[in-house]
Coordinates of C-alpha atoms in Angstrom, one line a residue:
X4 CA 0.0 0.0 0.0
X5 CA 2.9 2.2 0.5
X6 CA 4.6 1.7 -2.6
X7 CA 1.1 2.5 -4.5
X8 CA 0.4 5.4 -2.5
X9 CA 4.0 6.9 -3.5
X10 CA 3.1 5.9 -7.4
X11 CA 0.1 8.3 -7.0
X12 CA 2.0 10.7 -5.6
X13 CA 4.5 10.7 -8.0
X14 CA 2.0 10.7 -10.7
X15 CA 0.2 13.7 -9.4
X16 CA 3.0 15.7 -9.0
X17 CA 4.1 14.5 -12.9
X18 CA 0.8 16.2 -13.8
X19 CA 1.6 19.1 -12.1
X20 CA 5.0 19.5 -13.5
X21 CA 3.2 19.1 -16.9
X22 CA 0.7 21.8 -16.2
X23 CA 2.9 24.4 -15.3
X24 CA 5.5 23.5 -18.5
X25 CA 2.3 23.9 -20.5
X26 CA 1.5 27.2 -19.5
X27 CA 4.6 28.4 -19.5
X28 CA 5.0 29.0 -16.0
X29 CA 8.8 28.0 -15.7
X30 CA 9.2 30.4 -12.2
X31 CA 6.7 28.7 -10.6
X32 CA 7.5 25.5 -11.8
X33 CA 11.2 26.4 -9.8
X34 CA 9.2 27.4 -6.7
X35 CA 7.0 23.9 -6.9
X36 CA 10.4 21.7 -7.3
X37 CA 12.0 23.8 -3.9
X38 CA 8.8 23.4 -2.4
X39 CA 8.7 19.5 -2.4
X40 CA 11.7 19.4 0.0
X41 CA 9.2 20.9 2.5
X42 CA 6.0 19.4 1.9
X43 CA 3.3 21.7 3.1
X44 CA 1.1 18.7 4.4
X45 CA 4.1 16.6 5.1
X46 CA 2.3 13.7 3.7
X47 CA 0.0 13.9 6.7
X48 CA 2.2 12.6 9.2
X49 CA 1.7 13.9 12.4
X50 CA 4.8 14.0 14.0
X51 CA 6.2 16.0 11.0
X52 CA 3.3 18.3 11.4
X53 CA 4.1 20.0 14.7
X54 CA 7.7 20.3 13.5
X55 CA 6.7 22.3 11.2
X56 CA 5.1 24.6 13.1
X57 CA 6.5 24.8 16.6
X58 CA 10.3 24.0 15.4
X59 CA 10.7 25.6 11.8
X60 CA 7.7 28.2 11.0
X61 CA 7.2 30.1 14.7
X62 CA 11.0 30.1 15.1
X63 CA 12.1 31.5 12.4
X64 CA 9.2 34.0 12.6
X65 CA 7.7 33.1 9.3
X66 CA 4.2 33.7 10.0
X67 CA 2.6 34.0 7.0
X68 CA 3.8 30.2 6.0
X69 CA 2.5 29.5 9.7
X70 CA -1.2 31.3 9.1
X71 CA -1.0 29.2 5.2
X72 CA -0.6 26.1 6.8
X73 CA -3.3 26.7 9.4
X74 CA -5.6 27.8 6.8
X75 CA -4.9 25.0 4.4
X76 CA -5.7 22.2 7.7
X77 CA -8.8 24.0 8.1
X78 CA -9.7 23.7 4.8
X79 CA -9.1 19.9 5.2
X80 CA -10.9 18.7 8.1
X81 CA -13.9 21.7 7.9
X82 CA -14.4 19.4 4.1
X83 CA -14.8 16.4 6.5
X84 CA -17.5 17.7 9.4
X85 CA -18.6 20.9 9.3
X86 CA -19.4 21.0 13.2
X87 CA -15.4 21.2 13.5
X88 CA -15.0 24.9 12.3
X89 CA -15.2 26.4 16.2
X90 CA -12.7 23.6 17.4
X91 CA -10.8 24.4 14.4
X92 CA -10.8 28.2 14.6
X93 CA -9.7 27.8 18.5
X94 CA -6.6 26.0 17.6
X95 CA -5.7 28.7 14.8
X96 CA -5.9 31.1 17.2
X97 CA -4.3 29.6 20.2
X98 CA -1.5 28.9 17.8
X99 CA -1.0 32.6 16.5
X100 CA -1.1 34.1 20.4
X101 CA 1.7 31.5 20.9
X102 CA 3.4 33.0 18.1
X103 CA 3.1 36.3 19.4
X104 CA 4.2 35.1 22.9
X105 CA 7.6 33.5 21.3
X106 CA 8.5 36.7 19.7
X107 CA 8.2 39.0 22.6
X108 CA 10.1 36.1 24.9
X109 CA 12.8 36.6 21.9
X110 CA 12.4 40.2 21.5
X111 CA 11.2 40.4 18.4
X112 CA 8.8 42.8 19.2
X113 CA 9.2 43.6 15.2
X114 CA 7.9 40.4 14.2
X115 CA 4.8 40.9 16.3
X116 CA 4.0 44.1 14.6
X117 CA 4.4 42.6 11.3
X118 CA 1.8 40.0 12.2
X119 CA -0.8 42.5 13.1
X120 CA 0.1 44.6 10.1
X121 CA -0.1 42.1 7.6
X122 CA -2.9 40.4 8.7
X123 CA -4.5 42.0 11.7
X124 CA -7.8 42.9 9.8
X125 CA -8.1 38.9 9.0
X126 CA -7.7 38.0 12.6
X127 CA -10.2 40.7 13.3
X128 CA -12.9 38.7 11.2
X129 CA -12.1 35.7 12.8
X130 CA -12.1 36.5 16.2
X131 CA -13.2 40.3 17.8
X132 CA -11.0 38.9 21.4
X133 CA -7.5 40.0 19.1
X134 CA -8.8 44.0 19.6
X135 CA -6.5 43.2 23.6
X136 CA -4.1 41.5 21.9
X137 CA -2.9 44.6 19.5
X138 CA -1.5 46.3 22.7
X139 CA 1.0 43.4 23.7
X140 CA 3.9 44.6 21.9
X141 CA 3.3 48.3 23.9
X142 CA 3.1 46.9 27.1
X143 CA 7.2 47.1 29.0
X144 CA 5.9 43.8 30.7
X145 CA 3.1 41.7 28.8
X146 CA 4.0 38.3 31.2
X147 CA 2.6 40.3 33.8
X148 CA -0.3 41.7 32.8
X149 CA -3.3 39.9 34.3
X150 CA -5.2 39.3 30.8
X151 CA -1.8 38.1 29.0
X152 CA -0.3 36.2 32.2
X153 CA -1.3 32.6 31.6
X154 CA 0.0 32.7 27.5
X155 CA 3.6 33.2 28.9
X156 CA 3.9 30.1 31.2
X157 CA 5.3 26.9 30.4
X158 CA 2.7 25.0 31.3
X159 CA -0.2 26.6 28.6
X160 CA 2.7 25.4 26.1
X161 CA 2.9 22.0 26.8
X162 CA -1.5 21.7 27.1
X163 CA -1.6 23.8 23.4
X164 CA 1.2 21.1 22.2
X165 CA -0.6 18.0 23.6
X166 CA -4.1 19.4 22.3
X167 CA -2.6 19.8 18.6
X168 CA -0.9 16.4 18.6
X169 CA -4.4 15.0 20.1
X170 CA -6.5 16.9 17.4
X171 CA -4.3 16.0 14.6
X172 CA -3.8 12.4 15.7
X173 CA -7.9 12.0 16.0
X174 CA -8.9 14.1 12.6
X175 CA -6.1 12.5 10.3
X176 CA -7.1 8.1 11.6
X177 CA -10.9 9.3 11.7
X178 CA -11.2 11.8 8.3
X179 CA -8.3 10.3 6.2
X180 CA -8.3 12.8 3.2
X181 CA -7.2 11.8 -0.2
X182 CA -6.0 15.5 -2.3
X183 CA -8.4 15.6 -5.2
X184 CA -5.5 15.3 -7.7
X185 CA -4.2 12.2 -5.8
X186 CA -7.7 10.9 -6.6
X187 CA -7.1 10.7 -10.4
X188 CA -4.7 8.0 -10.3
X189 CA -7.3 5.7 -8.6
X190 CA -10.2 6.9 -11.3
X191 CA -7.4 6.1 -14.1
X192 CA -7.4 2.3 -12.7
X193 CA -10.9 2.5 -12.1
X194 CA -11.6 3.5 -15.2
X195 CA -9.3 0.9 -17.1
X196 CA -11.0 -1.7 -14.7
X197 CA -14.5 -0.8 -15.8
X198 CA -13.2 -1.1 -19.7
X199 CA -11.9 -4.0 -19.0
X200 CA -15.5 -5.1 -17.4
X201 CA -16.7 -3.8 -20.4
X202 CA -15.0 -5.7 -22.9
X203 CA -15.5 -9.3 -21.3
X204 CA -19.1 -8.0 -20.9
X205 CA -19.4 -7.2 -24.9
X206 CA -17.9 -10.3 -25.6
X207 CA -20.6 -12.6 -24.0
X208 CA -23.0 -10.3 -25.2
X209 CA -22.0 -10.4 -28.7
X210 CA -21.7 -14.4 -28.1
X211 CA -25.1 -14.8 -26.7
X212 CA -26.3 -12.4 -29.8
X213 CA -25.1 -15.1 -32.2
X214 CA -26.6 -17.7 -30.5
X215 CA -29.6 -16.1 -30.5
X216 CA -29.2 -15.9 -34.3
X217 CA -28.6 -19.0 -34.5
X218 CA -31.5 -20.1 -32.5
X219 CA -33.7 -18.3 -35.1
X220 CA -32.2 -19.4 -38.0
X221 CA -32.8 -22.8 -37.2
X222 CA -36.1 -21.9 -36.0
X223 CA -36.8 -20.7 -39.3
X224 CA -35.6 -23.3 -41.3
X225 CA -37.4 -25.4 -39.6
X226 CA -40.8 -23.4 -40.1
X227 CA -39.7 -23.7 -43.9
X228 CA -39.3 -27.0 -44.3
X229 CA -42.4 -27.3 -43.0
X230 CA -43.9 -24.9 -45.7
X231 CA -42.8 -26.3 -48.7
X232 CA -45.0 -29.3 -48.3
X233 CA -48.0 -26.7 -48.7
X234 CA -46.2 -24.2 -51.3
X235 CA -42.8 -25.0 -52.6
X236 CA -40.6 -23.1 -55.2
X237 CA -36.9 -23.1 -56.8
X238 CA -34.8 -19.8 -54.7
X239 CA -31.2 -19.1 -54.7
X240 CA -29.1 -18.5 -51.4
X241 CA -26.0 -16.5 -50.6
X242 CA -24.9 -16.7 -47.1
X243 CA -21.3 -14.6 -46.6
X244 CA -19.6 -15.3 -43.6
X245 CA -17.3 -12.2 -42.5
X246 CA -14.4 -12.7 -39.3
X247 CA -12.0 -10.4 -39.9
X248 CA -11.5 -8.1 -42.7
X249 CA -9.8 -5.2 -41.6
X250 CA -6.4 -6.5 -42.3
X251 CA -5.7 -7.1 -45.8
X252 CA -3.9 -10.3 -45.2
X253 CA -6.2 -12.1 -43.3
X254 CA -8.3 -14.7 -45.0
X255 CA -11.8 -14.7 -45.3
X256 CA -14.3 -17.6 -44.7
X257 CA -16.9 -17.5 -47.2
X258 CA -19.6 -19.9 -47.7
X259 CA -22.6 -19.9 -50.1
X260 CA -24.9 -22.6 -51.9
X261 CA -27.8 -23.4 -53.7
X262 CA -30.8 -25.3 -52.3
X263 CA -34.3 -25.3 -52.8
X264 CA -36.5 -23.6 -50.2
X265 CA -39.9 -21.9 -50.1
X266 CA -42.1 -19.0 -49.6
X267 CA -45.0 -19.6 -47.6
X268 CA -48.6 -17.8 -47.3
X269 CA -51.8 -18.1 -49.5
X270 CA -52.7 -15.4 -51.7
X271 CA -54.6 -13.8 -50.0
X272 CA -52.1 -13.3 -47.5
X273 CA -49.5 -11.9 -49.7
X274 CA -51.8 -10.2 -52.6
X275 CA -53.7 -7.7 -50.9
X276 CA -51.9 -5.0 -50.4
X277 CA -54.1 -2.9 -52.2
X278 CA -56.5 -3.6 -49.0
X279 CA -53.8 -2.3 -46.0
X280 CA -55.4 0.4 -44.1
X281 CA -53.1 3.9 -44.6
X282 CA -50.7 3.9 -42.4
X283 CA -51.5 6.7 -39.3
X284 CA -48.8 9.4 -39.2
X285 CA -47.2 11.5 -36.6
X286 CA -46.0 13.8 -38.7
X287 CA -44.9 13.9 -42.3
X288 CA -42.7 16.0 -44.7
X289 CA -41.5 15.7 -48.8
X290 CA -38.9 17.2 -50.4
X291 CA -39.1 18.5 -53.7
X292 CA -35.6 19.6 -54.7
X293 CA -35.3 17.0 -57.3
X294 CA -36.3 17.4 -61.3
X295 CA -35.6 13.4 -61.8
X296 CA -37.6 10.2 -60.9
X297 CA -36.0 9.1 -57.3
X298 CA -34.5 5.7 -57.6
X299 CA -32.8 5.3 -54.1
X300 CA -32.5 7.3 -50.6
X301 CA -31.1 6.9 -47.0
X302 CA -30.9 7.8 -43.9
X303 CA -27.2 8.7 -42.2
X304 CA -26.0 6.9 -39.0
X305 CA -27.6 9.3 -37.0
X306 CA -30.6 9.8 -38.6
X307 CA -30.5 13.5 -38.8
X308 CA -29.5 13.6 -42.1
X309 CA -31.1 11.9 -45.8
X310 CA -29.2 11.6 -48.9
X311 CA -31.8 11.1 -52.1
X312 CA -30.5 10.3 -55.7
X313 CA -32.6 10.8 -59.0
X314 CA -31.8 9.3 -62.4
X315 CA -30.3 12.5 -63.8
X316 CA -27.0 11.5 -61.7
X317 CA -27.4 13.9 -58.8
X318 CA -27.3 13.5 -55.4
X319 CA -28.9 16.1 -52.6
X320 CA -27.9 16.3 -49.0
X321 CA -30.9 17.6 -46.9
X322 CA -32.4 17.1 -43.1
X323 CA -36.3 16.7 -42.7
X324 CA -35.8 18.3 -39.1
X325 CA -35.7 22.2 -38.8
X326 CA -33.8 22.0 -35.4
X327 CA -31.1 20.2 -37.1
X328 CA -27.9 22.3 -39.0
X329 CA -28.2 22.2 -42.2
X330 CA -24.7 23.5 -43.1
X331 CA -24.2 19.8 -44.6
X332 CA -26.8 20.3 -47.4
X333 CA -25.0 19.7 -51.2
X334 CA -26.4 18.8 -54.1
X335 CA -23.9 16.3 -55.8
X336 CA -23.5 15.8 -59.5
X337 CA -22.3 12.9 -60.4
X338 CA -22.2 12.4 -64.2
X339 CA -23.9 9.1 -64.5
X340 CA -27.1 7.4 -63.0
X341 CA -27.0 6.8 -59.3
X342 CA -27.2 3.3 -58.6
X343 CA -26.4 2.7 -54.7
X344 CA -26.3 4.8 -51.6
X345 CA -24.5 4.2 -48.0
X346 CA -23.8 6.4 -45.3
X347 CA -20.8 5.2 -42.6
X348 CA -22.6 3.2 -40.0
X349 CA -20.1 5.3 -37.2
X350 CA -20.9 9.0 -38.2
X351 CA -22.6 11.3 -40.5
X352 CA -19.1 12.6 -42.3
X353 CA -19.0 10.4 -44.8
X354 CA -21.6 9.0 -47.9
X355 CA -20.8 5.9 -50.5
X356 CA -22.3 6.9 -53.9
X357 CA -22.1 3.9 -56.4
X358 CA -22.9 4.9 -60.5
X359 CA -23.7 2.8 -63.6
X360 CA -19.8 3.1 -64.5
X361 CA -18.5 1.1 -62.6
X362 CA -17.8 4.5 -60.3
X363 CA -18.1 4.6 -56.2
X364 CA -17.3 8.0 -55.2
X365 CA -16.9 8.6 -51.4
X366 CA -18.0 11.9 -50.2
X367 CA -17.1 13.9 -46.9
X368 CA -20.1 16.2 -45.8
X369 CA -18.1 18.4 -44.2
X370 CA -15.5 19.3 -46.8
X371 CA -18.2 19.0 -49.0
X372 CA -16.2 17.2 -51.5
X373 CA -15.0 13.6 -53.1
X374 CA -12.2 12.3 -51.3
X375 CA -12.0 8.7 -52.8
X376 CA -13.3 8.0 -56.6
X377 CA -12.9 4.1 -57.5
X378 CA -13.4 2.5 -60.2
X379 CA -14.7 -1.5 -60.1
X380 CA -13.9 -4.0 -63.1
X381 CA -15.3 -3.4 -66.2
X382 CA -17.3 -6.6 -66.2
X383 CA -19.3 -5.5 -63.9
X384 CA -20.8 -2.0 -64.5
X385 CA -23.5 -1.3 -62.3
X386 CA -22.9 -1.1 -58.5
X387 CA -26.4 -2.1 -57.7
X388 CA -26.1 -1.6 -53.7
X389 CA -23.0 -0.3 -51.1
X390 CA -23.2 -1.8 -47.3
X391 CA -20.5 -0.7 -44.5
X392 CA -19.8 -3.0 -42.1
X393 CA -21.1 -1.5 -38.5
X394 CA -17.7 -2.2 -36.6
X395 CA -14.9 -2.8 -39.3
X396 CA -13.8 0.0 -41.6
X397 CA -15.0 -2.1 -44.4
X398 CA -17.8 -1.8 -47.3
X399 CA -19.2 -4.3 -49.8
X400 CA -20.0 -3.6 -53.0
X401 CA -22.8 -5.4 -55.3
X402 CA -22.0 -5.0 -58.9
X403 CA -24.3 -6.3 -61.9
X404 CA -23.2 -7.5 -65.5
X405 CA -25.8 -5.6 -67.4
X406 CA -26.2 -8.7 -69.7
X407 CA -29.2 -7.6 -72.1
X408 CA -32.3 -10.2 -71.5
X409 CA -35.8 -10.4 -72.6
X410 CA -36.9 -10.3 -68.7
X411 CA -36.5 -6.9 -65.9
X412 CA -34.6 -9.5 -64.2
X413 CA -32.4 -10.8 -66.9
X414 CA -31.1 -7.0 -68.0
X415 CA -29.2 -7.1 -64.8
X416 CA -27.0 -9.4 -65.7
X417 CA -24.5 -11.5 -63.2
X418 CA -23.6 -10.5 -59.3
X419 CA -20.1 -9.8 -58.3
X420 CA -19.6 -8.9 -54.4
X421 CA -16.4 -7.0 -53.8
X422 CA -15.1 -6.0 -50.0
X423 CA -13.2 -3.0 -49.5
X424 CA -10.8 -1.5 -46.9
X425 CA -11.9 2.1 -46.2
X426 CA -8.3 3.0 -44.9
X427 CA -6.7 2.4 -47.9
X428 CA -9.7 2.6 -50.5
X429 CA -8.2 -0.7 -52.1
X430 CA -10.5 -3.5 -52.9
X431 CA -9.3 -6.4 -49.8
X432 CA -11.1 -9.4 -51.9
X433 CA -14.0 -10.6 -54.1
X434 CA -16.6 -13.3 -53.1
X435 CA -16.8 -16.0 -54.5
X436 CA -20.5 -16.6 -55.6
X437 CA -20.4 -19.9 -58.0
X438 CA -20.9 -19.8 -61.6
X439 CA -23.6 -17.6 -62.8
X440 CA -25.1 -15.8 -60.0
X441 CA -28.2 -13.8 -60.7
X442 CA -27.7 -9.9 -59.7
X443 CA -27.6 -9.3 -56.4
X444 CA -29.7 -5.8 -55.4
X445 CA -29.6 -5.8 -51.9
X446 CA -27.2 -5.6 -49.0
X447 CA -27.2 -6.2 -45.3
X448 CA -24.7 -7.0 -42.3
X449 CA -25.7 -8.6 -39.0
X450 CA -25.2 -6.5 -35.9
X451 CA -21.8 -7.2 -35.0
X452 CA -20.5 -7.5 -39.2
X453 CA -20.0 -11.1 -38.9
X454 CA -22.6 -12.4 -41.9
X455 CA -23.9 -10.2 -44.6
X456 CA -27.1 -11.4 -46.2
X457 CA -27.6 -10.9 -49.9
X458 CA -30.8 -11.0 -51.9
X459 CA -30.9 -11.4 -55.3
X460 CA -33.6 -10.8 -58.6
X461 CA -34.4 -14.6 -57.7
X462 CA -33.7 -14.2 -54.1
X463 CA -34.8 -16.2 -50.7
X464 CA -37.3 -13.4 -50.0
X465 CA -39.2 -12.6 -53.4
X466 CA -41.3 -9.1 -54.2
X467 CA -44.9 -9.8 -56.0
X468 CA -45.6 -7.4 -58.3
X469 CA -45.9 -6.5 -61.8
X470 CA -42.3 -6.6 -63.7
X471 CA -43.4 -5.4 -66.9
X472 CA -45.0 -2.3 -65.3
X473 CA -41.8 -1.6 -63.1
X474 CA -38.7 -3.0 -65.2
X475 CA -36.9 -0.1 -64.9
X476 CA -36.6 -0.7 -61.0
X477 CA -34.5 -2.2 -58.8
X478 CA -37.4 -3.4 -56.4
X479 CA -35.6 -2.8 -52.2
X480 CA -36.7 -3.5 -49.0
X481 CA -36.0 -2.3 -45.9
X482 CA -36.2 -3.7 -41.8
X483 CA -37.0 -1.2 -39.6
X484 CA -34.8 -0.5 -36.1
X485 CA -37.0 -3.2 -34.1
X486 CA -37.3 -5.9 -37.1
X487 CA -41.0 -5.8 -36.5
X488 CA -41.8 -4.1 -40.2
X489 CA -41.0 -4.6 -43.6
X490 CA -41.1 -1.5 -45.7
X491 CA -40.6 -2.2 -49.7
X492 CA -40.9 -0.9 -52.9
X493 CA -43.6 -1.6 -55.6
X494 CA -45.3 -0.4 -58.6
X495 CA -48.1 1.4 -57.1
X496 CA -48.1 4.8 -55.4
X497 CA -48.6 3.5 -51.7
X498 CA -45.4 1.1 -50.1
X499 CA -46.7 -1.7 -48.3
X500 CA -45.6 -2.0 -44.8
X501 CA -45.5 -5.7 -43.8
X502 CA -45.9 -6.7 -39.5
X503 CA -42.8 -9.2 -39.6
X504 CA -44.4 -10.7 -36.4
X505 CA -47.3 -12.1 -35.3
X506 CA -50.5 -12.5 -37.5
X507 CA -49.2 -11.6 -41.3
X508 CA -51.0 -8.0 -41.6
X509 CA -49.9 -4.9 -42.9
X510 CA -50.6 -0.8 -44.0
X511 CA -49.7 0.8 -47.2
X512 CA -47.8 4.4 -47.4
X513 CA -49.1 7.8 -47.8
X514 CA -49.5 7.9 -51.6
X515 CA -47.0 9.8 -53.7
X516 CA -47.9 10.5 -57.7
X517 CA -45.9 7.7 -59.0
X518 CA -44.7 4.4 -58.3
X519 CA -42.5 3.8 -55.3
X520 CA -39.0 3.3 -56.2
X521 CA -36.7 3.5 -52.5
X522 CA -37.4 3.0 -49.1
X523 CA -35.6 3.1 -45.9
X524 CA -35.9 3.7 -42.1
X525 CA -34.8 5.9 -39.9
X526 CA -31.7 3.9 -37.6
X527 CA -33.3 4.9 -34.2
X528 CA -37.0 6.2 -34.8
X529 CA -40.1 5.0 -36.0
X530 CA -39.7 7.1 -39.2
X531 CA -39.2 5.6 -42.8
X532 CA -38.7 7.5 -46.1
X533 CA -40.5 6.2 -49.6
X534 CA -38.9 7.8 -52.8
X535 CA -41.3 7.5 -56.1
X536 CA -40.5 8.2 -59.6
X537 CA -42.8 11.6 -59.0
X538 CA -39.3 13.2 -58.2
X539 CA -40.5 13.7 -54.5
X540 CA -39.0 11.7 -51.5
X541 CA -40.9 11.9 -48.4
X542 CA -40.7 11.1 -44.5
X543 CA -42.9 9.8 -42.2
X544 CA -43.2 9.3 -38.8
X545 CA -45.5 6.2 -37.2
X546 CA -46.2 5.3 -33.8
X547 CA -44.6 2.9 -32.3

């Protein structure tokens, strides 16, 4: 205990040493390093204490040391208990009148008047009974006076002695005071001990997280074999499995496969959207600053902010909140179609745009310029969707073929999934996906970026709705914060809203003036935006 107690002490006075080299205080820094060799509070010890002031400070006749020492103790122990200020203050002054006592025994008659000049109007305040005491030095014999007598004797010495060592003895094993700047070496290991608590604790959360996942996987697979007795069909399956991608040189465990599976439901379960009750807003707002049909829009990290792209290759920048800055509004040009959007799951700073060149530009919102332009393989022209991992510094990309078809779904063409490093803006890898994959259109990692889910034009999950009305369109969905709704896109002017849990139900969208083209929810809120080919993207807010 000791040792760790000089550790702190050394590390406060470090910090100290720092402070005053910071500031520039190099003089006082000199008067700090000369003033360790007498150590004001003589590390609390007693003994060392009454040294101090009956053997070095009264003495020598440095009183205003002596009344800086007194005052500093006060400071201490009134901290503790406040009911110890009059015992306090009668020790102070008992103190001082000895002082004054030494001197005239010495006949330093000076040193008394320099006490009462110097700080006669302080004792004053304190104590009216020092009005007698100013007349001391005047008097030819003060150990005689009647008043002044009992100071002089040998005996009041030994009882103010004894009564200091008792006091100081009592306050210092019953109040043991830490200095405040002692304190911060404790609150460092604290605070290192609490991370550490931290981490173990995020670990078995993040294990128990993936168990749960897990759980539900296998509890819908089961559910779906169960299905496909009632309504099978032929879907394809990507599943990605991500570990660590940061480094460039570590590998990366991918799996994927093919295998028949099924989509269950009657018609009349999955067909009537047309039917949903309008969904009930809280509030709602549109932006109109587009001249283009919208083809996709989302939400930043935070959800302050929405970035909305329209087929004449421009992005905009906006906030549907007035009490939110809008300093990081832009309008972004682009110079061909707009495929893909993605904010950075950590902050707001920074937006993915992926183009039908082959282009994904990164953009910082607060330079309000492209700081990264890439360029993918020219096989693959179309980056159909951008997803960033939410704890790596890491984004896929989904890139189509274009291969021309007689089908909506055919004109995309092949997938190719590419991972990048967002440190160095190089691609890390490519995923391997079997021979022939159909276009992949939609992204999406897993809480803690260890699986990223991929749905394709003849995905797990499949969209019912007319092709030939809507070929033009990449058809999206999106999840909302709680996984309770699904939100996607569709030909008509209303988006149906599906109740993931429970009882299959659902509620259709506000209606914009053209088909619905994007959707996506806020990351915290009960609020989605719907994007239509009317130009307009709008946001809505539902209770929860």
């Amino acid at each position: 205990m000791k040792n760790e107690g000089m550790e702190k002490m050394k590390f406060a006075e470090e910090l100290v040493r720092e402070f005053l080299v910071f500031r520039g205080f190099t003089n006082t820094l000199q008067s700090f390093e000369k003033e360790l060799a007498t150590d004001i509070g003589k590390g609390f010890q007693v003994d060392k204490i009454l040294d101090l002031i009956f053997s070095v400070y009264i003495p020598k006749f440095e009183a205003a040391k002596l009344i800086e020492l007194l005052s500093f103790f006060r400071n201490c122990f009134s901290y503790s208990d406040p009911n110890l200020i009059d015992v306090i203050s009668k020790l102070h002054q008992s103190i001082l009148r000895y002082y004054v006592v030494y001197a005239l025994k010495c006949g330093r008659k000076d040193a008394v008047l320099e006490l009462f000049r110097d700080f006669g109007n302080e004792l004053m305040r304190g104590d009216e009974s020092w009005t007698s005491w100013f007349a001391v030095p005047y008097f030819q014999n003060p150990h005689l006076e009647p008043q002044f007598r009992v100071y002089f004797s040998d005996e009041w010495f030994r009882t103010l002695h004894l009564s200091v060592r008792n006091f100081l003895s009592e306050m210092l094993n019953a109040y043991p005071r830490t200095p405040a700047l002692l304190k911060i070496g404790s609150e460092r290991d604290t605070v290192n001990r609490l991370k550490q608590e931290i981490k173990q604790l995020s670990l078995k959360l993040s294990q128990a997280q993936t168990l749960l996942e897990e759980t539900e996987a296998q509890i819908c697979l089961f559910r779906s074999s169960e299905a496909a007795s009632v309504a099978p069909s032929m879907t394809y399956e990507t599943h990605s499995s991500f570990n660590d991608h940061a480094d460039d040189n570590r590998s990366n465990d991918v799996g994927q496969g093919f295998k028949e599976n099924s989509v269950a439901g009657s018609s009349s379960d999955l067909h009537n959207e047309e039917d949903f009750p309008e969904v009930k807003t809280v509030f709602e707002d549109t932006f109109l600053g587009h001249t283009s049909p919208i083809n996709c829009s989302r939400f930043s990290a935070s959800g302050d902010n929405i970035a909305s792209a329209s087929v004449d290759g421009t992005v905009r920048i906006w906030t549907y909140d007035s009490s939110a800055p809008t300093s990081r509004n832009a309008t972004i040009y682009c110079g061909a179609e707009i495929m893909s959007l993605e904010w950075d799951c950590k902050s707001d700073r920074l937006l993915l745009i992926g183009t039908s060149d082959g282009g994904i530009k990164a953009w910082n919102v607060d330079a309000k310029r492209v700081v990264c332009d890439l360029n993918t393989s020219e096989a693959y022209p179309s980056i159909l969707d951008l997803k960033c991992s939410p704890v790596e510094p890491i984004f896929v990309s989904a890139a189509a073929s274009g291969r021309q078809g007689s089908g909506s779904s055919d004109s995309l063409g092949f997938a190719s999934l590419t991972v990048w490093n967002m440190r160095t803006w190089k691609a890390m890898t490519v995923l391997p996906l079997g021979k022939d994959p159909p276009a992949i259109t939609s992204l999406s990692f897993n809480h803690n970026g260890k699986l990223l889910a991929a749905a394709a034009t003849d995905g797990l999950i499949h969209m019912f709705c007319n092709l030939e009305n809507s070929s033009q369109w990449r058809h999206q969905m999106a999840l909302d914060s709680e996984g309770r709704r699904l939100l996607v896109t569709c030909s008509s002017e209303r988006a149906p809203i599906y109740q993931v849990r429970g009882r299959m139900s659902g509620m259709r969208s506000l209606a914009h003036k053209g088909s619905i083209t994007t959707v996506d929810w806020h990351p915290h809120l009960p609020i989605f935006l719907t994007g239509s080919s009317d130009h307009a993207v709008r946001v809505s807010s539902i209770s929860s």
